[in-house]
Tab-separated table of C-alpha atoms in Angstrom:
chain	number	residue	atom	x	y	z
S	283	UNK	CA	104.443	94.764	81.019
S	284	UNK	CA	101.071	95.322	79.787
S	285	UNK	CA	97.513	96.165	80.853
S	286	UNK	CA	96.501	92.783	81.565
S	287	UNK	CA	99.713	92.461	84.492
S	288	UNK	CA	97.767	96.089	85.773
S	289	UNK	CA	94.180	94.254	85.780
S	290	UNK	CA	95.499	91.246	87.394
S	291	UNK	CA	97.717	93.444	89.903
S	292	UNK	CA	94.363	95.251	90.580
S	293	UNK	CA	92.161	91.703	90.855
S	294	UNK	CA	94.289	90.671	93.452
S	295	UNK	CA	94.262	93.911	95.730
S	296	UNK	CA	90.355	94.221	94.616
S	297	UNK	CA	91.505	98.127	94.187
S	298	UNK	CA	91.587	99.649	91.140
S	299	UNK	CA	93.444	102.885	92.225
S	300	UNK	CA	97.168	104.429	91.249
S	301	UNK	CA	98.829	106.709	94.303
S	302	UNK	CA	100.280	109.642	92.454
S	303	UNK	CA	104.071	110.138	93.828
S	304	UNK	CA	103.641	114.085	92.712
S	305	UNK	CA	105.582	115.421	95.384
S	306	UNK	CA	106.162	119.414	96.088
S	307	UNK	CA	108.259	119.939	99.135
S	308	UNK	CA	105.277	121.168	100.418
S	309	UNK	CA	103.709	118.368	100.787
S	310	UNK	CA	106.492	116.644	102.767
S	311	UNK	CA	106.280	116.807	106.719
S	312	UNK	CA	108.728	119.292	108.097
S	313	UNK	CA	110.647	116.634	110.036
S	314	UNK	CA	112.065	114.992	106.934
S	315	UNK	CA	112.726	118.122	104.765
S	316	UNK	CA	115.070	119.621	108.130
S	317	UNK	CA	117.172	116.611	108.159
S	318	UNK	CA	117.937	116.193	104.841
S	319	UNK	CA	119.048	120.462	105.008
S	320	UNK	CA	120.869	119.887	107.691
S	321	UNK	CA	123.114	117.532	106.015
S	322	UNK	CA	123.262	119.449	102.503
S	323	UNK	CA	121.985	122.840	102.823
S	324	UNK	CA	119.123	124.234	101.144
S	325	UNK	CA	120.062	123.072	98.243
S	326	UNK	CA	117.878	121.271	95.425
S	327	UNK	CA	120.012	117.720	96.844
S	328	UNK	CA	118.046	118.702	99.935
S	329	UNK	CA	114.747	118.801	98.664
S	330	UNK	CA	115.381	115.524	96.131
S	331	UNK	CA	116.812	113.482	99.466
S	332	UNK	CA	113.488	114.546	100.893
S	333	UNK	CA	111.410	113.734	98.765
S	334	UNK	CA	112.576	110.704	98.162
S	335	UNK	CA	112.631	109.815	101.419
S	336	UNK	CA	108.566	110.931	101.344
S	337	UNK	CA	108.189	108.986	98.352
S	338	UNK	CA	109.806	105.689	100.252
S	339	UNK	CA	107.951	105.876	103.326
S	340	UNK	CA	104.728	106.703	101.045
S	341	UNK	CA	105.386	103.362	99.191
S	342	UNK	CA	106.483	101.237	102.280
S	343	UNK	CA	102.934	101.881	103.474
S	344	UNK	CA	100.878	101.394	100.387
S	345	UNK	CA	102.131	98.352	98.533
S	346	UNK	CA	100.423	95.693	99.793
S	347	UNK	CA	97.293	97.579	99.127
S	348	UNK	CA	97.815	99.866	96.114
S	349	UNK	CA	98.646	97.986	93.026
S	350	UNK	CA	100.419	100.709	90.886
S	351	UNK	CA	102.084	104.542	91.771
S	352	UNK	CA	101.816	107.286	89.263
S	353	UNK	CA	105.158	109.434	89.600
S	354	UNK	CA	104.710	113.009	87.854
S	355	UNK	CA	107.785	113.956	85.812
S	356	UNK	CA	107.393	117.499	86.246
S	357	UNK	CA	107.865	117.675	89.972
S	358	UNK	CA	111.127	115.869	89.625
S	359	UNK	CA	112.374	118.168	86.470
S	360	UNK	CA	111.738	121.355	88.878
S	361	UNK	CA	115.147	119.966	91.007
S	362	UNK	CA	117.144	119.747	88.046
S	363	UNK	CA	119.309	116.556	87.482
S	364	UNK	CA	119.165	115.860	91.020
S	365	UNK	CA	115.548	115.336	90.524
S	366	UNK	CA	115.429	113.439	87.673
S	367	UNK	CA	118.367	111.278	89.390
S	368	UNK	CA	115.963	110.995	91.931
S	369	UNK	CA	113.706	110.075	89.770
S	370	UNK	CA	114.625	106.924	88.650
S	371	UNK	CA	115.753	106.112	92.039
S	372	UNK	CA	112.308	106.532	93.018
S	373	UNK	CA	110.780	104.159	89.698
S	374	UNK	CA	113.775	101.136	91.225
S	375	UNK	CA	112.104	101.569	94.342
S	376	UNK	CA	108.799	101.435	93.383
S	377	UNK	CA	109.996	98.343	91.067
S	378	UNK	CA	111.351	96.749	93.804
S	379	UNK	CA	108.103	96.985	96.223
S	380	UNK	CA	105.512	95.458	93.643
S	381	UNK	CA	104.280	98.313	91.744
S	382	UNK	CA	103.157	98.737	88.401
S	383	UNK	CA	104.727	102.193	87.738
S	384	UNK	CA	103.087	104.533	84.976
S	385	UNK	CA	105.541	107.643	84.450
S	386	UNK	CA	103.558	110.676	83.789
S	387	UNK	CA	105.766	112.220	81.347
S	388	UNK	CA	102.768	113.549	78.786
S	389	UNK	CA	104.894	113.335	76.005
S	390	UNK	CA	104.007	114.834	72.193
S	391	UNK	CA	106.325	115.854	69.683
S	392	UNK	CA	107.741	114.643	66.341
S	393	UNK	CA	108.716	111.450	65.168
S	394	UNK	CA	111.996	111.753	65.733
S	395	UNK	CA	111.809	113.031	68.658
S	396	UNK	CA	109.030	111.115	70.521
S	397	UNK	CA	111.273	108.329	69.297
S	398	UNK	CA	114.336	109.397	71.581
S	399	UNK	CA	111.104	110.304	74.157
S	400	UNK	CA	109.822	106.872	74.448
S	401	UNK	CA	114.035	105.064	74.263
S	402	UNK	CA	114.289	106.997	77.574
S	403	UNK	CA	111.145	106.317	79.119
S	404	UNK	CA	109.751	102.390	77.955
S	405	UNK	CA	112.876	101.069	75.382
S	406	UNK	CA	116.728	100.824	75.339
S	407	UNK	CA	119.362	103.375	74.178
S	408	UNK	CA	122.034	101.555	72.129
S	409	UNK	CA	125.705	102.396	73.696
S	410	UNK	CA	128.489	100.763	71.751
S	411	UNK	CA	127.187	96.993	71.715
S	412	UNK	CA	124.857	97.137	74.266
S	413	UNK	CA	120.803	98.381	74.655
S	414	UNK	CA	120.641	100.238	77.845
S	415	UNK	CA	117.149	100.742	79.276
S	416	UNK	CA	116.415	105.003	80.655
S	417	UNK	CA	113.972	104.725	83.505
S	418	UNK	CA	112.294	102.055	81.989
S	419	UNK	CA	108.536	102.553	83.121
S	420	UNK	CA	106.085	100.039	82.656
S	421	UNK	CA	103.592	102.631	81.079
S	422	UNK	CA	103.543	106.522	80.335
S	423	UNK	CA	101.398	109.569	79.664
S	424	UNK	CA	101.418	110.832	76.092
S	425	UNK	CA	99.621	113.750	74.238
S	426	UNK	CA	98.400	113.045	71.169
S	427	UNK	CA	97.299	115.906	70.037
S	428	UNK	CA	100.401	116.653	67.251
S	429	UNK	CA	99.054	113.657	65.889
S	430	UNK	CA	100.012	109.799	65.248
S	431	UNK	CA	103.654	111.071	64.697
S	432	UNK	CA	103.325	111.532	68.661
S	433	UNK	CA	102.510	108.466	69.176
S	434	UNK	CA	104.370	105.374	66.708
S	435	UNK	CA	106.863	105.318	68.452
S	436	UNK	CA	106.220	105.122	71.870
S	437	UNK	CA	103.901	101.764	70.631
S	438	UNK	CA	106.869	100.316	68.728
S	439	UNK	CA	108.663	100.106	71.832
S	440	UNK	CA	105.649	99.354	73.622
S	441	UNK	CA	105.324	96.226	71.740
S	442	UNK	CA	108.863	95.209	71.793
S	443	UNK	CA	109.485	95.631	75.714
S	444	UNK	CA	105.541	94.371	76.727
S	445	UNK	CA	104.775	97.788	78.059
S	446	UNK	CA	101.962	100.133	77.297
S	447	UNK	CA	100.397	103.608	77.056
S	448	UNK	CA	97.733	106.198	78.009
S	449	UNK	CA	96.760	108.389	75.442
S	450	UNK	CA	94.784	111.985	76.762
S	451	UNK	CA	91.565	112.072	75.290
S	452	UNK	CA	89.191	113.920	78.113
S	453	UNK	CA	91.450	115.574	80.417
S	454	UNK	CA	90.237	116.629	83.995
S	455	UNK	CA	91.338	120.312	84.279
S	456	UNK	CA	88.537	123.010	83.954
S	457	UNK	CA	89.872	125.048	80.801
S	458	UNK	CA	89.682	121.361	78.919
S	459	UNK	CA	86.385	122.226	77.463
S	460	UNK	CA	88.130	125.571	75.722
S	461	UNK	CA	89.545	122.940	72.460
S	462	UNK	CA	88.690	119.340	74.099
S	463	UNK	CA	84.442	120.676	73.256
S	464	UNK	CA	85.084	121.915	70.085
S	465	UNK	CA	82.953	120.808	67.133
S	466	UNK	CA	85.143	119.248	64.984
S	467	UNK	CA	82.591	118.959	61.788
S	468	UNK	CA	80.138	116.839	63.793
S	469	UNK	CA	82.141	115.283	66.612
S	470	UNK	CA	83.582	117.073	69.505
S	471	UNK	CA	87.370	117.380	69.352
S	472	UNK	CA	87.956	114.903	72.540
S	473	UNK	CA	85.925	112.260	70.629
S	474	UNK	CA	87.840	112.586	67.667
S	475	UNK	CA	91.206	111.675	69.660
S	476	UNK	CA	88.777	108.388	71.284
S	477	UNK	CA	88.381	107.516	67.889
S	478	UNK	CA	92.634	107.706	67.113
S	479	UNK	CA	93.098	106.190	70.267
S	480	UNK	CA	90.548	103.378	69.422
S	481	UNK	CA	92.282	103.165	66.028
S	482	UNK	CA	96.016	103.267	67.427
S	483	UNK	CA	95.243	100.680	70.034
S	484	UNK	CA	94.236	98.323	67.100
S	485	UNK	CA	97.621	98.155	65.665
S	486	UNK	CA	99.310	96.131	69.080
S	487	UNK	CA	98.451	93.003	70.661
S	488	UNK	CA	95.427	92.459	73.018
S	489	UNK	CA	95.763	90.590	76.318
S	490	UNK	CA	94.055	88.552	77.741
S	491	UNK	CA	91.798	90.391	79.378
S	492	UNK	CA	90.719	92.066	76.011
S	493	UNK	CA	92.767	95.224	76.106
S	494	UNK	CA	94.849	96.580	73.564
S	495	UNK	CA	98.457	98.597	74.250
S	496	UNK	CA	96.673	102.184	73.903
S	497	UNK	CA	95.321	103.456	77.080
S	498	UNK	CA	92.981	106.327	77.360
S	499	UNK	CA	93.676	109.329	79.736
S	500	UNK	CA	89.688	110.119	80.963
S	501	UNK	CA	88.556	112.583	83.830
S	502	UNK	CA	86.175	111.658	86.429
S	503	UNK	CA	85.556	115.499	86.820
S	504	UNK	CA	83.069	114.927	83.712
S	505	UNK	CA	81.164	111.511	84.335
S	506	UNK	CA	78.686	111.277	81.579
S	507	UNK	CA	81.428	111.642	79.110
S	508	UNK	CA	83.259	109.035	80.765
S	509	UNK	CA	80.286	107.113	80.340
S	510	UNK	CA	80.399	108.039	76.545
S	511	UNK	CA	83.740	106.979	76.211
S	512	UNK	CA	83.576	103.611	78.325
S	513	UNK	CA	80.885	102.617	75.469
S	514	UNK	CA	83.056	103.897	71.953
S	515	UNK	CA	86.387	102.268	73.412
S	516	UNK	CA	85.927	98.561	74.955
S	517	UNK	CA	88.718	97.800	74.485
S	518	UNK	CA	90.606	100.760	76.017
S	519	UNK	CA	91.862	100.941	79.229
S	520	UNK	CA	91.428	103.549	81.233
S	521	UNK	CA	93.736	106.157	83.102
S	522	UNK	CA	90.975	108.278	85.510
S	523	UNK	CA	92.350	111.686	87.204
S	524	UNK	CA	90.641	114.278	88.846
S	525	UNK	CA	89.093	111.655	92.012
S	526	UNK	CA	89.149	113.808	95.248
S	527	UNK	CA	91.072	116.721	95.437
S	528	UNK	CA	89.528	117.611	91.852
S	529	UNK	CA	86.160	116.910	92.725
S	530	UNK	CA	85.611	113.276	91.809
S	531	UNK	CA	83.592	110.745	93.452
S	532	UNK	CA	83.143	107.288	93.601
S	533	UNK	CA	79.936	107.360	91.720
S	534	UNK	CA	81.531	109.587	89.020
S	535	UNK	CA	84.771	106.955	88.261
S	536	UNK	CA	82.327	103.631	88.275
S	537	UNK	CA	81.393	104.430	84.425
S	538	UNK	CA	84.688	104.127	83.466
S	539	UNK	CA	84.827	100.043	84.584
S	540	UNK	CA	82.879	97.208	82.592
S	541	UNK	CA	80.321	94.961	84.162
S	542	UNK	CA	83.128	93.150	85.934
S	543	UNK	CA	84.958	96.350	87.476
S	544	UNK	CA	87.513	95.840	84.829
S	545	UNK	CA	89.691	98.226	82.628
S	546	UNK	CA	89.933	101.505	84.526
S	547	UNK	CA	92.388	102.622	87.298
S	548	UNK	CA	91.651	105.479	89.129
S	549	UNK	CA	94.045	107.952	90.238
S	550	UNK	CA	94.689	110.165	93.375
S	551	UNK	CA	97.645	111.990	94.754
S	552	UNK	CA	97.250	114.701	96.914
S	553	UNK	CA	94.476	112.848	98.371
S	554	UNK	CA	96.774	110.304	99.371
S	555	UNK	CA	100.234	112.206	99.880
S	556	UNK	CA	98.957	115.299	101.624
S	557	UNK	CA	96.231	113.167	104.050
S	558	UNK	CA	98.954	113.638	107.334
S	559	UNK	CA	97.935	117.509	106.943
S	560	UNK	CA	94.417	116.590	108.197
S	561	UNK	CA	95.775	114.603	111.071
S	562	UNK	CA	97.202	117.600	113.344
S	563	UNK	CA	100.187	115.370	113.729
S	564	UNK	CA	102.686	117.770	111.909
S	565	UNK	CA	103.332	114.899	109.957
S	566	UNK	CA	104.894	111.928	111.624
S	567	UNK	CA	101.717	110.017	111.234
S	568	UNK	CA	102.198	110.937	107.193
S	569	UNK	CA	102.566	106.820	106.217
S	570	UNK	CA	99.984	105.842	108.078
S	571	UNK	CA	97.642	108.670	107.115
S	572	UNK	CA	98.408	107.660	103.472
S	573	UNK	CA	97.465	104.222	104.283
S	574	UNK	CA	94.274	104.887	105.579
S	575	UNK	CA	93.167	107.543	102.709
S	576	UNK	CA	94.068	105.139	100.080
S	577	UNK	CA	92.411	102.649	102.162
S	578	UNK	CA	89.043	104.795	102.316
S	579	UNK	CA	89.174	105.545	98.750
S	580	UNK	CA	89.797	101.857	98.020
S	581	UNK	CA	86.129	100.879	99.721
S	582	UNK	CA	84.507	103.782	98.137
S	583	UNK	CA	85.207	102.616	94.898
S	584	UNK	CA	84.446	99.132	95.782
S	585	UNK	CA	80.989	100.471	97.229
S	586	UNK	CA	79.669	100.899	93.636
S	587	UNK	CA	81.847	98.914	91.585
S	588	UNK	CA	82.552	95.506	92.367
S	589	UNK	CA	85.811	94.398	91.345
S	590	UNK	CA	85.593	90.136	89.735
């Protein structure tokens, strides 16, 4: 599944945002975490049940309206097995429902073993005669910065299964600048990895809508490098945290789109997840308090960039 089933996913909603499905059970309403130790304890079975259930009812409400759901690995690796079990439960469901589901695993390591990385996450395991897919994502997270050894492989199997990537190049956490603003003789470290993802991207297939395989990971916490990057990669598409809860706006993401609202999805997930805690409704309202954030951020976004 590549970028251009995302853009045309996104066309047809006219909102070019991904809910983040980064659940602590925090975030989940009281209501739904007792019943689920009631029936196994406080045990980490408990908390993935709950979750789950969150992550359900936060999907039931958003998928006519939200074209793609961002689930973060690590809050399903802090549960253990049952987690990641849950996990993939949770990427079938969100299959199931209409989503385009980008699995933010932020993967980097060796050749060998970003190749075992991206079987489990966008290709097939061989067993005996057969290719079994792992959770089988439609796109993932990956760090680049170990280098293209990182990264081949996760585009080989990109290629063969129609999937695609997002690459970090300008992250939105605050301590980014401490290597990502390095001078790197005279470019700044984070446009050196634009440049390799530029140059990666160029070895797949374009769609239709004129982007390549590689994604770029780009933070609407720092705008007028987003609007650096928008002009050095146009043909990248673009992964944009840090909207809301970060400190993003509307006005901030908008450089990261072309002229048509094109090639940029922006995401937000305690924004969307945690919007029940605002409601003084101890949570039972928490679907349709999802709803209406996403729906909010949806016409923000659409205030200042049109989406053809």
């Amino acid at each position: 599944m590549s970028f251009d089933t995302l853009q045309e996913k996104i066309r047809a909603m006219k909102n070019p945002t991904v809910a983040g499905l980064d659940a602590r059970l925090d975030y989940v309403p009281s209501h739904i975490t007792q019943k689920y130790i009631e029936e196994y304890g406080q045990t980490r079975k408990a908390a993935a049940e709950a979750i789950y259930a969150f992550n359900c009812g936060l999907m039931d409400a958003l998928s006519d309206i939200v074209p793609a759901v961002k689930p973060q690995a690590a809050y399903y690796e802090n549960l253990g097995w049952e987690g990641m079990e849950m996990l993939e439960r949770t990427i079938r469901y969100a299959k199931k429902k209409g989503f385009f589901v980008i699995a933010d695993i932020k993967r980097g390591d060796i050749g060998s073993t970003a190749a075992a990385y991206s079987e489990g996450w966008l290709g097939k395991t061989k067993v005996g005669d057969e290719l079994l897919p792992g959770f089988d994502a439609d796109c993932v997270t990956l760090n680049g910065y170990m280098g293209s050894d990182a990264i081949k492989p996760f585009l080989k199997d990109a290629e063969a299964e129609d999937k695609c990537v997002f690459a970090l190049v300008r992250t939105s956490n605050p301590s980014a600048i401490e290597l990502q603003d390095m001078v790197a003789g005279d470019r700044v470290v984070y446009k050196v990895m634009a440049e390799l993802v530029d140059r990666w991207g160029k070895t797949t297939s374009v769609g239709q809508y004129g982007y390549n395989r590689v994604g770029a990971v780009t933070g609407a916490t720092y705008p007028s490098d987003l609007r650096q990057l928008r002009k050095m990669l146009p043909h990248t598409f673009f992964l944009v945290p840090g909207y809301g809860a970060q400190g993003g706006t509307a006005e901030d993401v908008h450089y990261a789109f072309d002229r048509y609202g094109r090639g940029a999805i922006v995401n937000s997930s305690r924004g969307i997840m945690c919007a029940w805690k605002k409601t003084g409704h101890d949570g039972v309202d928490y679907a349709a308090a999802a709803r209406d954030a996403a729906l909010e951020m949806r016409e923000a976004i659409r205030a200042v960039t049109p989406i053809l």
